[in-house]
Coordinates of N, CA and C in Angstrom, one line a residue:
Chain A
N1 N 13.7 1.5 -17.3 CA 12.4 1.1 -16.6 C 12.2 1.9 -15.4
A2 N 11.7 3.1 -15.5 CA 11.6 4.1 -14.4 C 10.4 3.7 -13.5
G3 N 9.3 3.3 -14.1 CA 8.1 3.0 -13.3 C 7.5 4.2 -12.7
V4 N 7.4 4.3 -11.4 CA 6.8 5.4 -10.7 C 7.9 6.2 -10.0
T5 N 8.0 7.5 -10.3 CA 9.1 8.3 -9.8 C 8.6 9.4 -9.0
Q6 N 9.1 9.5 -7.7 CA 8.6 10.5 -6.8 C 9.8 11.5 -6.5
T7 N 9.5 12.7 -6.5 CA 10.5 13.7 -6.0 C 9.8 14.8 -5.2
P8 N 10.6 15.3 -4.2 CA 11.9 14.9 -3.7 C 11.8 13.6 -2.9
K9 N 12.9 13.1 -2.5 CA 13.0 11.9 -1.6 C 12.9 12.4 -0.1
F10 N 13.4 13.5 0.2 CA 13.4 14.1 1.5 C 13.0 15.6 1.4
Q11 N 12.3 16.0 2.4 CA 11.9 17.4 2.5 C 11.6 17.9 3.9
V12 N 12.1 19.0 4.3 CA 11.8 19.6 5.6 C 11.1 20.9 5.3
L13 N 9.9 21.1 5.9 CA 9.2 22.3 5.8 C 8.9 22.9 7.1
K14 N 8.7 24.2 7.1 CA 8.3 24.9 8.3 C 6.7 25.0 8.3
T15 N 6.2 25.0 9.4 CA 4.7 25.1 9.6 C 4.2 26.3 8.7
G16 N 3.2 26.0 7.9 CA 2.6 27.1 7.1 C 3.1 27.2 5.7
Q17 N 4.3 26.6 5.5 CA 4.8 26.6 4.1 C 4.0 25.7 3.2
S18 N 4.1 25.9 1.9 CA 3.5 25.1 0.9 C 4.5 24.4 0.1
M19 N 4.1 23.3 -0.5 CA 5.0 22.6 -1.4 C 4.2 21.5 -2.2
T20 N 4.8 21.1 -3.3 CA 4.2 20.1 -4.1 C 5.1 18.8 -4.2
L21 N 4.5 17.7 -3.9 CA 5.2 16.4 -4.1 C 4.9 15.9 -5.5
Q22 N 6.0 15.6 -6.2 CA 5.8 15.2 -7.6 C 5.7 13.7 -7.7
C23 N 4.9 13.3 -8.7 CA 4.8 11.8 -9.0 C 4.6 11.7 -10.5
A24 N 5.4 10.9 -11.1 CA 5.3 10.6 -12.5 C 5.4 9.1 -12.8
Q25 N 4.6 8.6 -13.7 CA 4.7 7.2 -14.1 C 4.8 7.1 -15.6
D26 N 5.6 6.2 -16.1 CA 5.8 6.0 -17.5 C 5.2 4.8 -18.1
M27 N 4.3 4.2 -17.4 CA 3.7 2.9 -17.8 C 2.3 3.1 -18.4
N28 N 1.9 4.3 -18.6 CA 0.6 4.6 -19.2 C -0.6 4.1 -18.4
H29 N -0.4 4.1 -17.1 CA -1.4 3.6 -16.2 C -2.5 4.6 -16.0
E30 N -3.8 4.1 -16.0 CA -4.9 5.1 -15.8 C -5.0 5.5 -14.4
Y31 N -4.8 4.6 -13.5 CA -5.1 4.9 -12.1 C -3.9 5.3 -11.2
M32 N -4.0 6.4 -10.5 CA -2.9 6.8 -9.7 C -3.5 7.2 -8.3
S33 N -2.6 7.1 -7.3 CA -3.1 7.4 -5.9 C -2.0 7.8 -5.1
W34 N -2.3 8.5 -4.0 CA -1.3 9.0 -3.0 C -1.7 8.3 -1.6
Y35 N -0.7 7.8 -1.0 CA -0.8 7.3 0.4 C 0.2 7.9 1.3
R36 N -0.2 7.9 2.6 CA 0.8 8.3 3.6 C 1.0 7.1 4.6
Q37 N 2.2 7.0 5.0 CA 2.5 5.9 5.9 C 3.0 6.5 7.2
D38 N 2.3 6.1 8.3 CA 2.6 6.5 9.6 C 2.8 5.3 10.5
P39 N 3.6 5.4 11.5 CA 3.8 4.2 12.4 C 2.5 3.7 13.0
G40 N 2.3 2.4 12.9 CA 1.1 1.8 13.5 C -0.2 2.1 12.8
M41 N -0.1 2.8 11.6 CA -1.3 3.1 10.9 C -1.3 2.5 9.5
G42 N -0.3 1.9 9.1 CA -0.2 1.3 7.7 C -0.2 2.4 6.7
L43 N -0.7 2.2 5.5 CA -0.8 3.2 4.5 C -2.2 3.6 4.4
R44 N -2.4 4.9 4.4 CA -3.7 5.5 4.3 C -3.9 6.3 3.0
L45 N -5.0 6.1 2.3 CA -5.2 6.7 1.0 C -5.6 8.2 1.2
I46 N -4.9 9.1 0.5 CA -5.1 10.5 0.6 C -6.1 11.0 -0.5
H47 N -5.6 10.8 -1.8 CA -6.4 11.1 -2.9 C -6.1 10.1 -4.0
Y48 N -7.0 9.9 -5.0 CA -6.8 9.0 -6.1 C -7.4 9.6 -7.3
S49 N -7.0 9.0 -8.5 CA -7.4 9.5 -9.8 C -7.7 8.3 -10.7
V50 N -8.8 8.2 -11.3 CA -9.1 7.1 -12.2 C -8.8 7.5 -13.7
G51 N -8.3 8.7 -13.9 CA -7.9 9.1 -15.2 C -7.6 10.6 -15.3
A52 N -7.0 11.0 -16.4 CA -6.7 12.5 -16.5 C -8.0 13.3 -16.4
G53 N -7.9 14.3 -15.5 CA -9.0 15.2 -15.3 C -10.0 14.7 -14.2
I54 N -9.8 13.5 -13.6 CA -10.7 13.0 -12.6 C -9.9 12.7 -11.3
T55 N -10.3 13.3 -10.2 CA -9.7 13.0 -9.0 C -10.8 12.8 -7.9
D56 N -10.5 12.1 -6.8 CA -11.4 11.9 -5.7 C -10.7 11.8 -4.4
Q57 N -11.4 11.9 -3.3 CA -10.8 11.9 -2.0 C -10.7 10.5 -1.5
G58 N -9.7 10.2 -0.7 CA -9.5 9.0 0.0 C -9.9 9.1 1.4
E59 N -9.2 8.3 2.3 CA -9.5 8.3 3.7 C -9.1 9.6 4.5
V60 N -8.0 10.2 4.1 CA -7.4 11.3 4.8 C -7.1 12.5 3.9
P61 N -8.1 13.1 3.3 CA -7.8 14.1 2.2 C -7.5 15.5 2.8
N62 N -7.9 15.8 4.0 CA -7.8 17.1 4.5 C -6.4 17.7 4.6
G63 N -6.2 18.9 4.0 CA -4.9 19.5 4.0 C -4.1 19.2 2.7
Y64 N -4.7 18.5 1.8 CA -4.0 18.1 0.6 C -4.9 18.4 -0.7
N65 N -4.3 18.8 -1.7 CA -4.9 18.9 -3.0 C -4.2 18.2 -4.1
V66 N -5.0 17.7 -5.1 CA -4.4 17.0 -6.2 C -5.0 17.5 -7.5
S67 N -4.3 17.2 -8.6 CA -4.8 17.5 -9.9 C -4.3 16.4 -10.8
R68 N -4.9 16.2 -11.9 CA -4.4 15.2 -12.9 C -4.7 15.7 -14.3
S69 N -3.7 16.5 -14.7 CA -3.9 17.1 -16.1 C -3.4 16.2 -17.2
T70 N -2.5 15.3 -16.8 CA -2.0 14.3 -17.8 C -2.1 12.9 -17.2
T71 N -2.0 11.9 -18.1 CA -2.0 10.6 -17.6 C -0.7 10.3 -16.7
E72 N 0.4 10.9 -17.1 CA 1.7 10.6 -16.5 C 1.9 11.2 -15.1
D73 N 1.3 12.4 -14.8 CA 1.7 13.1 -13.6 C 0.5 13.2 -12.6
F74 N 0.8 13.1 -11.3 CA -0.2 13.2 -10.3 C 0.4 13.9 -9.1
P75 N 0.6 15.2 -9.1 CA 1.2 15.9 -8.0 C 0.3 16.1 -6.8
L76 N 0.9 16.1 -5.6 CA 0.2 16.3 -4.4 C 0.6 17.6 -3.7
R77 N -0.3 18.5 -3.4 CA 0.0 19.8 -2.9 C -0.4 19.9 -1.5
L78 N 0.6 20.4 -0.7 CA 0.3 20.8 0.7 C 0.2 22.4 0.7
L79 N -0.9 22.9 1.0 CA -1.1 24.4 0.9 C -0.5 25.1 2.1
S80 N -0.7 24.5 3.2 CA -0.2 25.1 4.5 C 0.2 24.0 5.4
A81 N 1.5 23.6 5.3 CA 2.0 22.4 6.0 C 1.8 22.5 7.6
A82 N 1.4 21.4 8.1 CA 1.3 21.3 9.6 C 2.1 20.1 10.1
P83 N 2.5 20.2 11.4 CA 3.3 19.1 11.9 C 2.6 17.7 11.8
S84 N 1.3 17.7 11.8 CA 0.6 16.4 11.6 C 0.8 15.8 10.2
Q85 N 1.3 16.6 9.3 CA 1.6 16.0 8.0 C 3.0 15.5 7.8
T86 N 3.7 15.4 8.9 CA 5.0 14.7 8.9 C 4.7 13.2 8.7
S87 N 5.3 12.7 7.6 CA 4.9 11.3 7.2 C 5.8 10.9 6.1
V88 N 5.7 9.7 5.7 CA 6.3 9.2 4.4 C 5.1 9.1 3.4
Y89 N 5.3 9.7 2.3 CA 4.3 9.7 1.2 C 4.7 8.8 0.1
F90 N 3.7 8.0 -0.4 CA 3.9 7.1 -1.5 C 2.9 7.4 -2.6
C91 N 3.4 7.4 -3.8 CA 2.5 7.5 -4.9 C 2.4 6.1 -5.6
A92 N 1.3 5.8 -6.1 CA 1.1 4.5 -6.8 C 0.4 4.6 -8.1
S93 N 0.6 3.7 -9.0 CA -0.2 3.7 -10.2 C -0.6 2.2 -10.5
T94 N -1.8 2.1 -11.1 CA -2.4 0.8 -11.4 C -2.8 0.8 -12.8
K95 N -2.6 -0.4 -13.5 CA -2.8 -0.4 -14.9 C -4.2 -0.2 -15.3
D96 N -5.1 -1.0 -14.7 CA -6.5 -1.0 -15.3 C -7.5 -1.2 -14.2
R97 N -8.7 -1.4 -14.6 CA -9.9 -1.5 -13.7 C -9.9 -2.8 -12.8
G98 N -9.2 -3.8 -13.2 CA -9.3 -5.0 -12.5 C -8.9 -4.9 -11.0
M99 N -9.8 -5.4 -10.2 CA -9.6 -5.1 -8.8 C -8.4 -5.9 -8.2
N100 N -7.9 -6.9 -9.0 CA -6.8 -7.6 -8.5 C -5.5 -7.1 -9.1
T101 N -5.6 -6.0 -9.8 CA -4.4 -5.5 -10.5 C -3.5 -4.9 -9.5
E102 N -2.2 -5.3 -9.5 CA -1.2 -4.8 -8.6 C -1.0 -3.4 -8.8
A103 N -0.7 -2.7 -7.7 CA -0.3 -1.3 -7.8 C 1.2 -1.2 -7.7
F104 N 1.8 -0.3 -8.5 CA 3.2 0.0 -8.5 C 3.5 1.2 -7.7
F105 N 4.4 1.2 -6.7 CA 4.7 2.3 -5.9 C 6.0 2.9 -6.2
G106 N 6.0 4.3 -5.9 CA 7.3 5.0 -5.9 C 8.1 4.7 -4.7
Q107 N 9.3 5.3 -4.6 CA 10.2 5.0 -3.5 C 9.8 5.8 -2.2
G108 N 8.9 6.8 -2.4 CA 8.5 7.5 -1.2 C 9.2 8.9 -1.1
T109 N 8.5 9.8 -0.4 CA 9.0 11.1 0.0 C 8.8 11.2 1.5
R110 N 10.0 11.4 2.2 CA 9.9 11.6 3.6 C 9.8 13.0 3.9
L111 N 8.7 13.4 4.5 CA 8.4 14.8 4.8 C 8.4 15.1 6.3
T112 N 9.1 16.1 6.7 CA 9.1 16.5 8.1 C 8.7 18.0 8.1
V113 N 7.6 18.2 9.0 CA 7.2 19.6 9.1 C 7.5 20.1 10.6
V114 N 8.3 21.1 10.6 CA 8.7 21.6 12.0 C 8.0 22.9 12.4
Chain B
D1 N -11.9 3.8 12.4 CA -12.5 2.5 12.3 C -11.7 1.7 11.2
Q2 N -10.8 0.8 11.6 CA -9.9 0.1 10.7 C -10.7 -1.0 10.0
Q3 N -10.8 -0.9 8.7 CA -11.5 -2.0 8.0 C -10.6 -3.2 7.8
V4 N -9.3 -3.0 7.8 CA -8.4 -4.1 7.6 C -7.4 -4.0 8.8
K5 N -7.3 -5.2 9.5 CA -6.5 -5.2 10.7 C -5.5 -6.2 10.7
Q6 N -4.2 -5.8 11.0 CA -3.2 -6.8 11.3 C -2.8 -6.6 12.7
N7 N -3.2 -7.5 13.5 CA -3.1 -7.4 15.0 C -1.7 -7.7 15.6
S8 N -0.9 -8.3 14.7 CA 0.5 -8.6 15.2 C 1.5 -7.6 14.6
P9 N 2.0 -6.6 15.4 CA 2.9 -5.7 14.8 C 4.2 -6.3 14.3
S10 N 4.6 -7.4 15.0 CA 5.9 -8.0 14.6 C 5.8 -9.5 14.8
L11 N 6.7 -10.2 14.1 CA 6.8 -11.6 14.1 C 8.3 -12.0 13.8
S12 N 8.8 -12.9 14.6 CA 10.2 -13.4 14.5 C 10.2 -14.9 14.3
V13 N 10.9 -15.4 13.2 CA 10.9 -16.8 13.0 C 12.3 -17.2 12.6
Q14 N 12.6 -18.5 12.7 CA 13.9 -19.0 12.4 C 14.0 -19.3 10.9
E15 N 15.1 -19.1 10.3 CA 15.3 -19.5 8.9 C 14.9 -20.9 8.6
G16 N 14.1 -21.1 7.5 CA 13.7 -22.5 7.2 C 12.4 -22.9 7.8
R17 N 11.9 -22.1 8.8 CA 10.6 -22.5 9.4 C 9.5 -21.7 8.6
I18 N 8.3 -22.0 9.0 CA 7.1 -21.3 8.4 C 6.8 -20.0 9.1
S19 N 6.5 -18.9 8.3 CA 6.1 -17.7 8.8 C 4.6 -17.6 8.4
I20 N 3.8 -17.2 9.4 CA 2.3 -17.0 9.2 C 1.9 -15.6 9.6
L21 N 1.5 -14.8 8.6 CA 1.1 -13.5 8.9 C -0.5 -13.4 8.7
N22 N -1.1 -12.7 9.6 CA -2.6 -12.7 9.7 C -3.2 -11.4 9.4
C23 N -4.4 -11.4 8.9 CA -5.1 -10.2 8.6 C -6.6 -10.4 8.8
D24 N -7.3 -9.5 9.4 CA -8.8 -9.6 9.5 C -9.4 -8.4 8.9
Y25 N -10.6 -8.6 8.4 CA -11.3 -7.5 7.7 C -12.8 -7.5 8.1
T26 N -13.4 -6.3 7.9 CA -14.8 -6.2 8.4 C -15.8 -6.1 7.2
N27 N -15.4 -5.7 6.1 CA -16.3 -5.4 5.0 C -16.4 -6.6 4.0
S28 N -17.5 -7.3 4.0 CA -17.6 -8.5 3.1 C -17.8 -8.2 1.7
M29 N -17.8 -6.9 1.3 CA -18.0 -6.5 -0.1 C -16.7 -6.5 -0.9
F30 N -15.6 -6.6 -0.2 CA -14.4 -6.6 -0.9 C -14.2 -7.8 -1.8
D31 N -13.7 -7.7 -3.0 CA -13.6 -8.8 -3.9 C -12.2 -9.4 -4.0
Y32 N -11.2 -8.6 -3.7 CA -9.8 -9.1 -3.8 C -9.0 -8.6 -2.6
F33 N -8.1 -9.5 -2.3 CA -7.2 -9.2 -1.2 C -5.8 -9.4 -1.7
L34 N -4.9 -8.5 -1.2 CA -3.5 -8.5 -1.7 C -2.6 -8.4 -0.6
W35 N -1.4 -8.9 -0.8 CA -0.3 -8.8 0.2 C 0.8 -8.0 -0.5
Y36 N 1.4 -7.0 0.2 CA 2.5 -6.2 -0.2 C 3.6 -6.4 0.8
K37 N 4.8 -6.3 0.2 CA 6.0 -6.4 1.0 C 6.8 -5.1 0.9
K38 N 7.4 -4.6 2.0 CA 8.0 -3.4 2.0 C 9.4 -3.5 2.8
Y39 N 10.4 -3.1 2.0 CA 11.8 -3.0 2.7 C 11.9 -1.5 3.1
P40 N 12.8 -1.3 4.1 CA 13.1 0.1 4.5 C 13.5 1.0 3.3
A41 N 13.1 2.2 3.3 CA 13.4 3.2 2.3 C 13.0 2.8 0.9
E42 N 12.1 1.9 0.7 CA 11.6 1.5 -0.6 C 10.0 1.6 -0.5
G43 N 9.4 1.6 -1.7 CA 8.0 1.6 -1.8 C 7.5 0.1 -1.7
P44 N 6.3 -0.1 -1.3 CA 5.8 -1.5 -1.2 C 5.8 -2.1 -2.6
T45 N 6.0 -3.4 -2.6 CA 5.9 -4.2 -3.8 C 4.9 -5.3 -3.7
F46 N 4.2 -5.6 -4.7 CA 3.1 -6.6 -4.7 C 3.7 -8.0 -4.5
L47 N 3.0 -8.8 -3.7 CA 3.5 -10.1 -3.5 C 2.6 -11.2 -4.0
I48 N 1.3 -11.2 -3.6 CA 0.4 -12.2 -4.0 C -1.0 -11.7 -3.7
S49 N -2.0 -12.2 -4.5 CA -3.4 -11.8 -4.2 C -4.3 -13.0 -4.3
I50 N -5.5 -12.8 -3.8 CA -6.5 -13.8 -3.8 C -7.9 -13.2 -4.1
S51 N -8.7 -13.9 -4.9 CA -10.1 -13.5 -5.1 C -10.9 -14.0 -4.0
S52 N -12.0 -13.3 -3.7 CA -12.9 -13.8 -2.7 C -13.7 -15.1 -3.0
I53 N -13.6 -15.5 -4.3 CA -14.3 -16.7 -4.7 C -13.4 -17.9 -4.5
K54 N -12.1 -17.7 -4.1 CA -11.2 -18.8 -3.8 C -10.9 -18.8 -2.3
D55 N -10.3 -19.9 -1.9 CA -9.9 -20.0 -0.5 C -8.4 -20.2 -0.3
K56 N -7.7 -20.3 -1.5 CA -6.2 -20.5 -1.4 C -5.6 -20.1 -2.7
N57 N -4.5 -19.4 -2.6 CA -3.7 -19.1 -3.8 C -2.2 -19.3 -3.5
E58 N -1.5 -19.9 -4.4 CA -0.1 -20.3 -4.1 C 0.8 -19.8 -5.1
D59 N 2.0 -19.3 -4.7 CA 3.0 -18.8 -5.7 C 4.4 -19.1 -5.1
G60 N 4.9 -20.2 -5.5 CA 6.2 -20.5 -4.9 C 6.2 -20.8 -3.4
R61 N 7.0 -20.0 -2.7 CA 7.0 -20.2 -1.2 C 5.9 -19.5 -0.5
F62 N 5.1 -18.8 -1.2 CA 4.1 -17.9 -0.6 C 2.7 -18.5 -0.9
T63 N 1.9 -18.6 0.1 CA 0.5 -19.1 0.0 C -0.4 -18.2 0.8
V64 N -1.5 -17.8 0.2 CA -2.5 -17.0 0.9 C -3.8 -17.8 1.1
F65 N -4.3 -17.8 2.3 CA -5.5 -18.5 2.6 C -6.6 -17.5 3.0
L66 N -7.8 -17.7 2.5 CA -8.9 -16.9 2.8 C -10.0 -17.6 3.5
N67 N -10.5 -17.2 4.6 CA -11.6 -17.8 5.4 C -12.7 -16.7 5.4
K68 N -13.6 -16.8 4.5 CA -14.6 -15.7 4.4 C -15.6 -15.7 5.6
S69 N -15.9 -16.9 6.1 CA -16.8 -16.9 7.2 C -16.2 -16.2 8.4
A70 N -14.9 -16.3 8.6 CA -14.2 -15.7 9.7 C -13.7 -14.3 9.3
K71 N -13.8 -13.9 8.1 CA -13.3 -12.7 7.6 C -11.8 -12.5 7.9
H72 N -11.1 -13.6 7.6 CA -9.7 -13.7 7.9 C -8.9 -14.2 6.8
L73 N -7.7 -13.6 6.6 CA -6.8 -14.2 5.6 C -5.4 -14.2 6.2
S74 N -4.6 -15.2 5.7 CA -3.3 -15.3 6.2 C -2.3 -15.6 5.0
L75 N -1.1 -15.2 5.3 CA 0.0 -15.4 4.3 C 1.0 -16.4 5.0
H76 N 1.3 -17.5 4.3 CA 2.2 -18.4 4.7 C 3.5 -18.4 3.9
I77 N 4.6 -18.3 4.5 CA 5.9 -18.3 3.8 C 6.7 -19.5 4.2
V78 N 6.9 -20.4 3.3 CA 7.6 -21.7 3.6 C 8.6 -22.1 2.5
P79 N 9.8 -22.3 2.8 CA 10.5 -22.0 4.0 C 10.9 -20.5 4.1
S80 N 10.9 -20.0 5.3 CA 11.3 -18.5 5.5 C 12.8 -18.4 5.2
Q81 N 13.1 -17.2 4.6 CA 14.5 -16.9 4.3 C 14.9 -15.5 4.9
P82 N 16.1 -15.3 5.3 CA 16.5 -14.0 5.8 C 16.1 -12.8 4.9
G83 N 16.1 -13.0 3.6 CA 15.7 -12.0 2.7 C 14.2 -11.6 2.7
D84 N 13.4 -12.5 3.4 CA 12.0 -12.2 3.6 C 11.7 -11.2 4.7
S85 N 12.8 -10.8 5.4 CA 12.6 -9.9 6.5 C 12.2 -8.5 5.9
A86 N 11.0 -8.1 6.3 CA 10.4 -6.9 5.7 C 9.1 -6.6 6.5
V87 N 8.5 -5.5 6.1 CA 7.1 -5.2 6.6 C 6.1 -5.8 5.6
Y88 N 5.1 -6.5 6.1 CA 4.1 -7.1 5.2 C 2.8 -6.4 5.5
F89 N 2.2 -5.9 4.4 CA 0.8 -5.3 4.5 C -0.2 -6.1 3.7
C90 N -1.3 -6.4 4.4 CA -2.4 -6.9 3.6 C -3.3 -5.7 3.2
A91 N -4.0 -5.9 2.1 CA -4.8 -4.8 1.5 C -6.0 -5.4 0.8
E92 N -7.1 -4.6 0.8 CA -8.3 -4.9 0.1 C -8.5 -4.0 -1.1
S93 N -8.9 -4.6 -2.1 CA -9.2 -3.8 -3.3 C -10.6 -3.5 -3.4
T94 N -10.9 -2.2 -3.6 CA -12.3 -1.7 -3.5 C -12.8 -1.1 -4.8
G95 N -13.7 -1.7 -5.5 CA -14.3 -1.1 -6.7 C -13.3 -1.1 -7.8
N96 N -13.7 -0.5 -8.9 CA -12.9 -0.3 -10.1 C -12.2 1.0 -10.1
T97 N -11.4 1.2 -9.0 CA -10.8 2.5 -8.9 C -9.3 2.4 -8.7
G98 N -8.8 1.2 -8.5 CA -7.3 1.0 -8.3 C -6.9 1.4 -6.9
K99 N -7.8 1.8 -6.0 CA -7.4 2.2 -4.7 C -7.4 1.0 -3.8
L100 N -6.6 1.0 -2.8 CA -6.4 -0.1 -1.8 C -6.6 0.4 -0.4
I101 N -7.1 -0.5 0.4 CA -7.3 -0.2 1.9 C -6.3 -1.1 2.6
F102 N -5.3 -0.6 3.3 CA -4.3 -1.3 3.9 C -4.5 -1.6 5.4
G103 N -3.9 -2.7 5.8 CA -3.7 -2.9 7.2 C -2.5 -2.2 7.8
Q104 N -2.3 -2.3 9.1 CA -1.2 -1.6 9.7 C 0.2 -2.1 9.4
G105 N 0.2 -3.3 9.0 CA 1.5 -3.9 8.7 C 2.0 -4.8 9.8
T106 N 2.8 -5.8 9.4 CA 3.5 -6.7 10.4 C 4.9 -6.8 9.9
T107 N 5.8 -6.5 10.9 CA 7.3 -6.6 10.6 C 7.7 -8.0 10.8
L108 N 8.2 -8.6 9.8 CA 8.7 -10.0 9.9 C 10.2 -10.0 10.0
Q109 N 10.8 -10.7 10.9 CA 12.2 -10.9 11.0 C 12.5 -12.4 10.9
V110 N 13.3 -12.7 10.0 CA 13.7 -14.1 9.8 C 15.2 -14.2 10.2
K111 N 15.4 -15.0 11.3 CA 16.8 -15.1 11.8 C 17.5 -16.2 11.2
P112 N 18.8 -16.0 10.8 CA 19.6 -17.0 10.2 C 19.9 -18.2 11.2

């Protein structure tokens, strides 16, 4: 029962480096999203997807790209990392369109940009 | 401009007593409100939700109250247990997209 799997769990990047945070779910959920958690800010939505081939921006999309080529995977790309992107990143998936449907979260990726 | 606000960063209660966590919102268009619980080094997990057409929803020790006129919701935990110590986030569900708008979180400490 894997649920939502995020890799890596920890990452240190130098300013200007690029990387991809991986997210995979095995629940056949249509909806996936990326959040970042910062102290005093709660979780803020970066990008989300309502199905394969469809993505849209959330509250804080700048500096991040996403794609959704399959139902299972929703990678988050940092093209040129900045110290302001130091955060804990969570991927989530949701089963269907119901607005009360609970989201399932991965364990998070702690990213430090130096 | 925070649409969902949890104005108390932390709360400490004694085991067995009631914990009350509060959340305020600004947008009346939201239809569902949810509470998530988060332990350190783990992702948030769903706790309980409430529809805007209701004013109360109960699940075991957890009850959520919604006051639409005040744009306020609260989570009551009775009785509180040390295992309830965690960060609690309220969230609003917006549209048929699966996305959530979260508050800043409240860290609950339940002392034995």
